[in-house]
Amino acid sequence: MRILAIIPAFNEARNITAVIEDLKSFRGDILVVNDGSTDDTAAIAKSLGAEVVSHPFNLGIGGTVQTGLRYAYEHGYDMAIQFDGDGQHRGDQIFKIVELVQKGEADLVIGSRTLPGGYKMGITRFIGSRIFHCLIRCLAGKAIHDPTSGFRCYGKQTIRLFSRFYTDDYPEVESIITAARNGLRVVEVPVLMRGRLSGHSSITRRKSAYYMLKVTLAMVVDAMRGRDLVGES
């Protein structure tokens, strides 16, 4: 099966070398989606042998991931891994999120930090995840304990769907409902993660409040919409 590792990156010049090196045992192709970085992220990634697609300006995580998934779809990949450019995701944990897709038992696998054996997140993020967990359970009938995790494996049908329909702003939670509404099998597995290698998260406390409100409203609206029909051309 052909597999693509998608690395969304915005001004990650200090981290991108370590991230790509962490994938040296990964048996697949590596794509860095450079989201309008103003540093040397793209140049460093290219020098390390990764394929690079660059946005002319910053689109945000949703647009960046969708660019990677469109690339995977257009180039006929069977699976795609979302692997963050800040160093939090670990290459030695990829097999955990890939296995169920390879076996044909899942269409979207989420690497969970909150299941037993997972990474311990901060209290604010933990509370937010619990709220989203309850909302997803009510709106989509899925029990996902870490819906904000970006460490994911997408199967072929999921790649096809999200190459066409993907939220551009804070997409992790909404994408679960989209996948479930389209009859895709969403599961999660415990994984180990590490702290960001350098720099800081773009999600501040003020942005966290906006994130909670925006995503909650979007989830309700999303659940009221019709099915996206993954089988359509």
mmCIF file of C-alpha atoms in Angstrom:
data_model
loop_
_atom_site.group_PDB
_atom_site.id
_atom_site.type_symbol
_atom_site.label_atom_id
_atom_site.label_comp_id
_atom_site.label_asym_id
_atom_site.label_seq_id
_atom_site.Cartn_x
_atom_site.Cartn_y
_atom_site.Cartn_z
ATOM 1 C CA MET A 1 0.000 0.000 0.000
ATOM 2 C CA ARG A 2 1.263 3.479 -0.881
ATOM 3 C CA ILE A 3 1.424 5.770 2.118
ATOM 4 C CA LEU A 4 2.154 9.490 2.423
ATOM 5 C CA ALA A 5 3.261 11.381 5.526
ATOM 6 C CA ILE A 6 1.819 14.905 5.438
ATOM 7 C CA ILE A 7 3.680 17.461 7.561
ATOM 8 C CA PRO A 8 1.790 20.770 7.922
ATOM 9 C CA ALA A 9 4.395 23.440 8.706
ATOM 10 C CA PHE A 10 4.348 27.157 9.377
ATOM 11 C CA ASN A 11 7.655 28.761 10.384
ATOM 12 C CA GLU A 12 9.063 25.475 11.690
ATOM 13 C CA ALA A 13 12.645 25.978 10.476
ATOM 14 C CA ARG A 14 13.973 25.134 13.950
ATOM 15 C CA ASN A 15 11.982 21.896 14.129
ATOM 16 C CA ILE A 16 11.602 20.557 10.592
ATOM 17 C CA THR A 17 15.002 18.817 10.428
ATOM 18 C CA ALA A 18 14.306 16.778 13.566
ATOM 19 C CA VAL A 19 10.767 16.007 12.376
ATOM 20 C CA ILE A 20 11.923 14.662 9.007
ATOM 21 C CA GLU A 21 14.795 12.760 10.642
ATOM 22 C CA ASP A 22 12.258 11.166 12.986
ATOM 23 C CA LEU A 23 10.589 9.730 9.887
ATOM 24 C CA LYS A 24 13.775 8.124 8.497
ATOM 25 C CA SER A 25 12.426 4.623 9.222
ATOM 26 C CA PHE A 26 9.014 5.491 7.733
ATOM 27 C CA ARG A 27 8.313 3.335 4.675
ATOM 28 C CA GLY A 28 6.498 5.869 2.549
ATOM 29 C CA ASP A 29 6.792 9.304 0.988
ATOM 30 C CA ILE A 30 7.082 12.582 2.881
ATOM 31 C CA LEU A 31 5.254 15.767 1.903
ATOM 32 C CA VAL A 32 5.825 19.043 3.729
ATOM 33 C CA VAL A 33 2.993 21.513 3.172
ATOM 34 C CA ASN A 34 4.611 24.881 3.791
ATOM 35 C CA ASP A 35 1.811 27.190 4.898
ATOM 36 C CA GLY A 36 3.240 30.533 3.815
ATOM 37 C CA SER A 37 6.270 30.386 6.119
ATOM 38 C CA THR A 38 8.536 33.421 6.249
ATOM 39 C CA ASP A 39 11.548 31.432 7.442
ATOM 40 C CA ASP A 40 13.572 28.629 5.793
ATOM 41 C CA THR A 41 11.098 25.808 6.453
ATOM 42 C CA ALA A 42 10.610 24.957 2.761
ATOM 43 C CA ALA A 43 14.292 25.177 1.818
ATOM 44 C CA ILE A 44 15.374 22.957 4.717
ATOM 45 C CA ALA A 45 12.681 20.366 3.941
ATOM 46 C CA LYS A 46 13.734 20.231 0.281
ATOM 47 C CA SER A 47 17.396 19.845 1.257
ATOM 48 C CA LEU A 48 16.431 16.787 3.306
ATOM 49 C CA GLY A 49 14.721 15.130 0.355
ATOM 50 C CA ALA A 50 11.089 15.800 1.251
ATOM 51 C CA GLU A 51 8.545 16.811 -1.359
ATOM 52 C CA VAL A 52 7.368 20.370 -0.651
ATOM 53 C CA VAL A 53 4.175 22.186 -1.614
ATOM 54 C CA SER A 54 4.058 25.854 -0.583
ATOM 55 C CA HIS A 55 1.096 28.158 -0.075
ATOM 56 C CA PRO A 56 1.665 31.768 -1.188
ATOM 57 C CA PHE A 57 0.259 32.922 2.164
ATOM 58 C CA ASN A 58 -0.874 31.391 5.441
ATOM 59 C CA LEU A 59 -4.150 29.441 5.175
ATOM 60 C CA GLY A 60 -4.209 27.811 8.608
ATOM 61 C CA ILE A 61 -4.132 24.176 9.630
ATOM 62 C CA GLY A 62 -7.336 23.170 7.846
ATOM 63 C CA GLY A 63 -6.288 24.447 4.434
ATOM 64 C CA THR A 64 -2.803 23.016 4.938
ATOM 65 C CA VAL A 65 -4.019 19.522 5.784
ATOM 66 C CA GLN A 66 -6.488 19.590 2.903
ATOM 67 C CA THR A 67 -3.689 20.532 0.497
ATOM 68 C CA GLY A 68 -1.828 17.433 1.681
ATOM 69 C CA LEU A 69 -4.900 15.232 1.334
ATOM 70 C CA ARG A 70 -5.604 16.562 -2.166
ATOM 71 C CA TYR A 71 -2.025 15.716 -3.080
ATOM 72 C CA ALA A 72 -2.514 12.199 -1.662
ATOM 73 C CA TYR A 73 -5.770 11.761 -3.574
ATOM 74 C CA GLU A 74 -4.430 13.082 -6.882
ATOM 75 C CA HIS A 75 -1.322 10.894 -6.628
ATOM 76 C CA GLY A 76 -3.216 7.720 -5.774
ATOM 77 C CA TYR A 77 -2.054 7.076 -2.216
ATOM 78 C CA ASP A 78 -3.867 4.396 -0.203
ATOM 79 C CA MET A 79 -3.175 5.997 3.186
ATOM 80 C CA ALA A 80 -2.000 9.327 4.539
ATOM 81 C CA ILE A 81 -0.481 10.180 7.912
ATOM 82 C CA GLN A 82 -0.865 13.625 9.457
ATOM 83 C CA PHE A 83 2.393 14.325 11.300
ATOM 84 C CA ASP A 84 2.823 17.745 12.889
ATOM 85 C CA GLY A 85 5.826 19.914 12.076
ATOM 86 C CA ASP A 86 6.484 20.981 15.680
ATOM 87 C CA GLY A 87 7.992 17.670 16.797
ATOM 88 C CA GLN A 88 5.202 16.522 19.133
ATOM 89 C CA HIS A 89 4.349 13.446 17.067
ATOM 90 C CA ARG A 90 6.713 10.474 17.202
ATOM 91 C CA GLY A 91 7.759 8.384 14.234
ATOM 92 C CA ASP A 92 7.955 5.251 16.370
ATOM 93 C CA GLN A 93 4.202 5.525 17.067
ATOM 94 C CA ILE A 94 3.053 5.557 13.429
ATOM 95 C CA PHE A 95 2.530 1.803 13.313
ATOM 96 C CA LYS A 96 -0.185 2.156 15.962
ATOM 97 C CA ILE A 97 -2.372 4.431 13.857
ATOM 98 C CA VAL A 98 -1.635 2.681 10.551
ATOM 99 C CA GLU A 99 -2.412 -0.894 11.555
ATOM 100 C CA LEU A 100 -6.210 -0.770 11.616
ATOM 101 C CA VAL A 101 -6.395 1.041 8.279
ATOM 102 C CA GLN A 102 -4.044 -1.508 6.708
ATOM 103 C CA LYS A 103 -6.245 -4.321 8.002
ATOM 104 C CA GLY A 104 -9.355 -2.680 6.558
ATOM 105 C CA GLU A 105 -10.885 -2.240 10.015
ATOM 106 C CA ALA A 106 -10.928 1.582 10.100
ATOM 107 C CA ASP A 107 -11.090 4.555 7.739
ATOM 108 C CA LEU A 108 -9.786 7.212 10.141
ATOM 109 C CA VAL A 109 -7.568 6.442 13.122
ATOM 110 C CA ILE A 110 -6.789 9.076 15.756
ATOM 111 C CA GLY A 111 -3.739 8.827 17.993
ATOM 112 C CA SER A 112 -5.145 9.525 21.441
ATOM 113 C CA ARG A 113 -3.250 11.247 24.245
ATOM 114 C CA THR A 114 -5.929 10.553 26.846
ATOM 115 C CA LEU A 115 -6.460 6.812 26.631
ATOM 116 C CA PRO A 116 -4.406 4.685 29.073
ATOM 117 C CA GLY A 117 -0.755 4.863 28.118
ATOM 118 C CA GLY A 118 -1.129 8.154 26.268
ATOM 119 C CA TYR A 119 0.394 11.627 26.624
ATOM 120 C CA LYS A 120 -0.757 13.827 29.522
ATOM 121 C CA MET A 121 -2.065 17.152 28.212
ATOM 122 C CA GLY A 122 -2.611 20.421 30.085
ATOM 123 C CA ILE A 123 -5.776 20.945 32.127
ATOM 124 C CA THR A 124 -7.342 23.535 29.767
ATOM 125 C CA ARG A 125 -6.882 21.324 26.726
ATOM 126 C CA PHE A 126 -8.070 18.310 28.682
ATOM 127 C CA ILE A 127 -11.317 20.054 29.707
ATOM 128 C CA GLY A 128 -11.893 21.189 26.131
ATOM 129 C CA SER A 129 -11.369 17.654 24.864
ATOM 130 C CA ARG A 130 -13.881 16.316 27.378
ATOM 131 C CA ILE A 131 -16.497 18.843 26.230
ATOM 132 C CA PHE A 132 -15.916 17.962 22.586
ATOM 133 C CA HIS A 133 -16.005 14.266 23.467
ATOM 134 C CA CYS A 134 -19.504 14.706 24.901
ATOM 135 C CA LEU A 135 -20.696 16.765 21.930
ATOM 136 C CA ILE A 136 -19.392 14.248 19.400
ATOM 137 C CA ARG A 137 -21.057 11.450 21.293
ATOM 138 C CA CYS A 138 -24.381 13.301 21.232
ATOM 139 C CA LEU A 139 -24.177 14.498 17.624
ATOM 140 C CA ALA A 140 -22.428 11.603 15.899
ATOM 141 C CA GLY A 141 -22.783 8.666 18.278
ATOM 142 C CA LYS A 142 -18.992 8.234 18.484
ATOM 143 C CA ALA A 143 -17.004 7.969 21.712
ATOM 144 C CA ILE A 144 -13.769 9.799 20.857
ATOM 145 C CA HIS A 145 -11.751 10.724 23.941
ATOM 146 C CA ASP A 146 -9.129 12.944 22.286
ATOM 147 C CA PRO A 147 -10.902 14.668 19.378
ATOM 148 C CA THR A 148 -8.368 17.508 19.100
ATOM 149 C CA SER A 149 -5.417 15.223 18.367
ATOM 150 C CA GLY A 150 -3.838 15.893 14.973
ATOM 151 C CA PHE A 151 -1.893 12.617 14.837
ATOM 152 C CA ARG A 152 -4.054 10.696 12.374
ATOM 153 C CA CYS A 153 -4.118 8.066 9.665
ATOM 154 C CA TYR A 154 -6.528 8.522 6.770
ATOM 155 C CA GLY A 155 -7.688 5.595 4.625
ATOM 156 C CA LYS A 156 -8.432 5.894 0.930
ATOM 157 C CA GLN A 157 -12.132 6.783 1.319
ATOM 158 C CA THR A 158 -11.298 9.375 3.961
ATOM 159 C CA ILE A 159 -8.624 10.902 1.742
ATOM 160 C CA ARG A 160 -11.198 11.147 -1.037
ATOM 161 C CA LEU A 161 -13.810 12.780 1.195
ATOM 162 C CA PHE A 162 -11.510 15.283 2.904
ATOM 163 C CA SER A 163 -9.818 16.254 -0.350
ATOM 164 C CA ARG A 164 -13.237 17.738 -1.215
ATOM 165 C CA PHE A 165 -14.799 18.640 2.164
ATOM 166 C CA TYR A 166 -12.578 19.900 4.986
ATOM 167 C CA THR A 167 -12.999 22.690 7.493
ATOM 168 C CA ASP A 168 -10.387 25.411 7.088
ATOM 169 C CA ASP A 169 -10.324 26.603 10.700
ATOM 170 C CA TYR A 170 -9.687 24.225 13.663
ATOM 171 C CA PRO A 171 -10.745 21.134 11.680
ATOM 172 C CA GLU A 172 -9.859 18.262 14.002
ATOM 173 C CA VAL A 173 -13.154 18.011 15.848
ATOM 174 C CA GLU A 174 -15.498 18.815 12.957
ATOM 175 C CA SER A 175 -13.779 16.310 10.688
ATOM 176 C CA ILE A 176 -14.785 13.484 13.035
ATOM 177 C CA ILE A 177 -18.462 14.348 12.611
ATOM 178 C CA THR A 178 -18.021 14.687 8.840
ATOM 179 C CA ALA A 179 -16.396 11.260 8.655
ATOM 180 C CA ALA A 180 -18.998 9.601 10.886
ATOM 181 C CA ARG A 181 -21.878 11.203 8.993
ATOM 182 C CA ASN A 182 -20.514 9.698 5.799
ATOM 183 C CA GLY A 183 -20.423 6.212 7.265
ATOM 184 C CA LEU A 184 -16.651 6.073 7.710
ATOM 185 C CA ARG A 185 -15.237 4.061 10.596
ATOM 186 C CA VAL A 186 -13.503 6.332 13.109
ATOM 187 C CA VAL A 187 -11.453 4.766 15.908
ATOM 188 C CA GLU A 188 -8.705 5.906 18.243
ATOM 189 C CA VAL A 189 -5.669 4.212 19.716
ATOM 190 C CA PRO A 190 -3.358 5.310 22.553
ATOM 191 C CA VAL A 191 -0.060 6.825 21.450
ATOM 192 C CA LEU A 192 2.947 8.464 23.067
ATOM 193 C CA MET A 193 3.757 12.071 22.229
ATOM 194 C CA ARG A 194 6.343 14.583 23.322
ATOM 195 C CA GLY A 195 6.318 18.323 23.961
ATOM 196 C CA ARG A 196 6.929 20.813 21.137
ATOM 197 C CA LEU A 197 10.652 20.817 20.283
ATOM 198 C CA SER A 198 10.918 24.625 20.131
ATOM 199 C CA GLY A 199 8.710 27.669 19.709
ATOM 200 C CA HIS A 200 5.204 27.885 21.091
ATOM 201 C CA SER A 201 1.684 26.915 20.113
ATOM 202 C CA SER A 202 -0.413 29.419 18.185
ATOM 203 C CA ILE A 203 -3.386 28.525 20.423
ATOM 204 C CA THR A 204 -3.342 31.101 23.245
ATOM 205 C CA ARG A 205 -5.867 31.184 26.108
ATOM 206 C CA ARG A 206 -7.875 33.845 24.309
ATOM 207 C CA LYS A 207 -7.828 31.790 21.128
ATOM 208 C CA SER A 208 -8.816 28.733 23.143
ATOM 209 C CA ALA A 209 -12.057 30.444 24.186
ATOM 210 C CA TYR A 210 -12.766 31.376 20.554
ATOM 211 C CA TYR A 211 -11.854 27.846 19.511
ATOM 212 C CA MET A 212 -14.336 26.318 21.963
ATOM 213 C CA LEU A 213 -17.207 28.578 20.880
ATOM 214 C CA LYS A 214 -16.524 28.382 17.159
ATOM 215 C CA VAL A 215 -16.082 24.608 17.058
ATOM 216 C CA THR A 216 -19.131 23.957 19.254
ATOM 217 C CA LEU A 217 -21.376 26.041 16.988
ATOM 218 C CA ALA A 218 -19.840 24.518 13.866
ATOM 219 C CA MET A 219 -20.388 20.994 15.201
ATOM 220 C CA VAL A 220 -24.087 21.663 15.748
ATOM 221 C CA VAL A 221 -24.489 23.188 12.275
ATOM 222 C CA ASP A 222 -22.426 20.380 10.740
ATOM 223 C CA ALA A 223 -24.616 17.719 12.346
ATOM 224 C CA MET A 224 -27.743 19.381 10.910
ATOM 225 C CA ARG A 225 -26.399 19.320 7.349
ATOM 226 C CA GLY A 226 -27.040 16.511 4.912
ATOM 227 C CA ARG A 227 -24.653 13.715 4.214
ATOM 228 C CA ASP A 228 -21.648 14.644 2.035
ATOM 229 C CA LEU A 229 -21.893 11.451 -0.012
ATOM 230 C CA VAL A 230 -18.330 10.151 -0.070
ATOM 231 C CA GLY A 231 -19.103 8.003 -3.093
ATOM 232 C CA GLU A 232 -19.871 10.931 -5.406
ATOM 233 C CA SER A 233 -17.317 11.791 -8.047
#
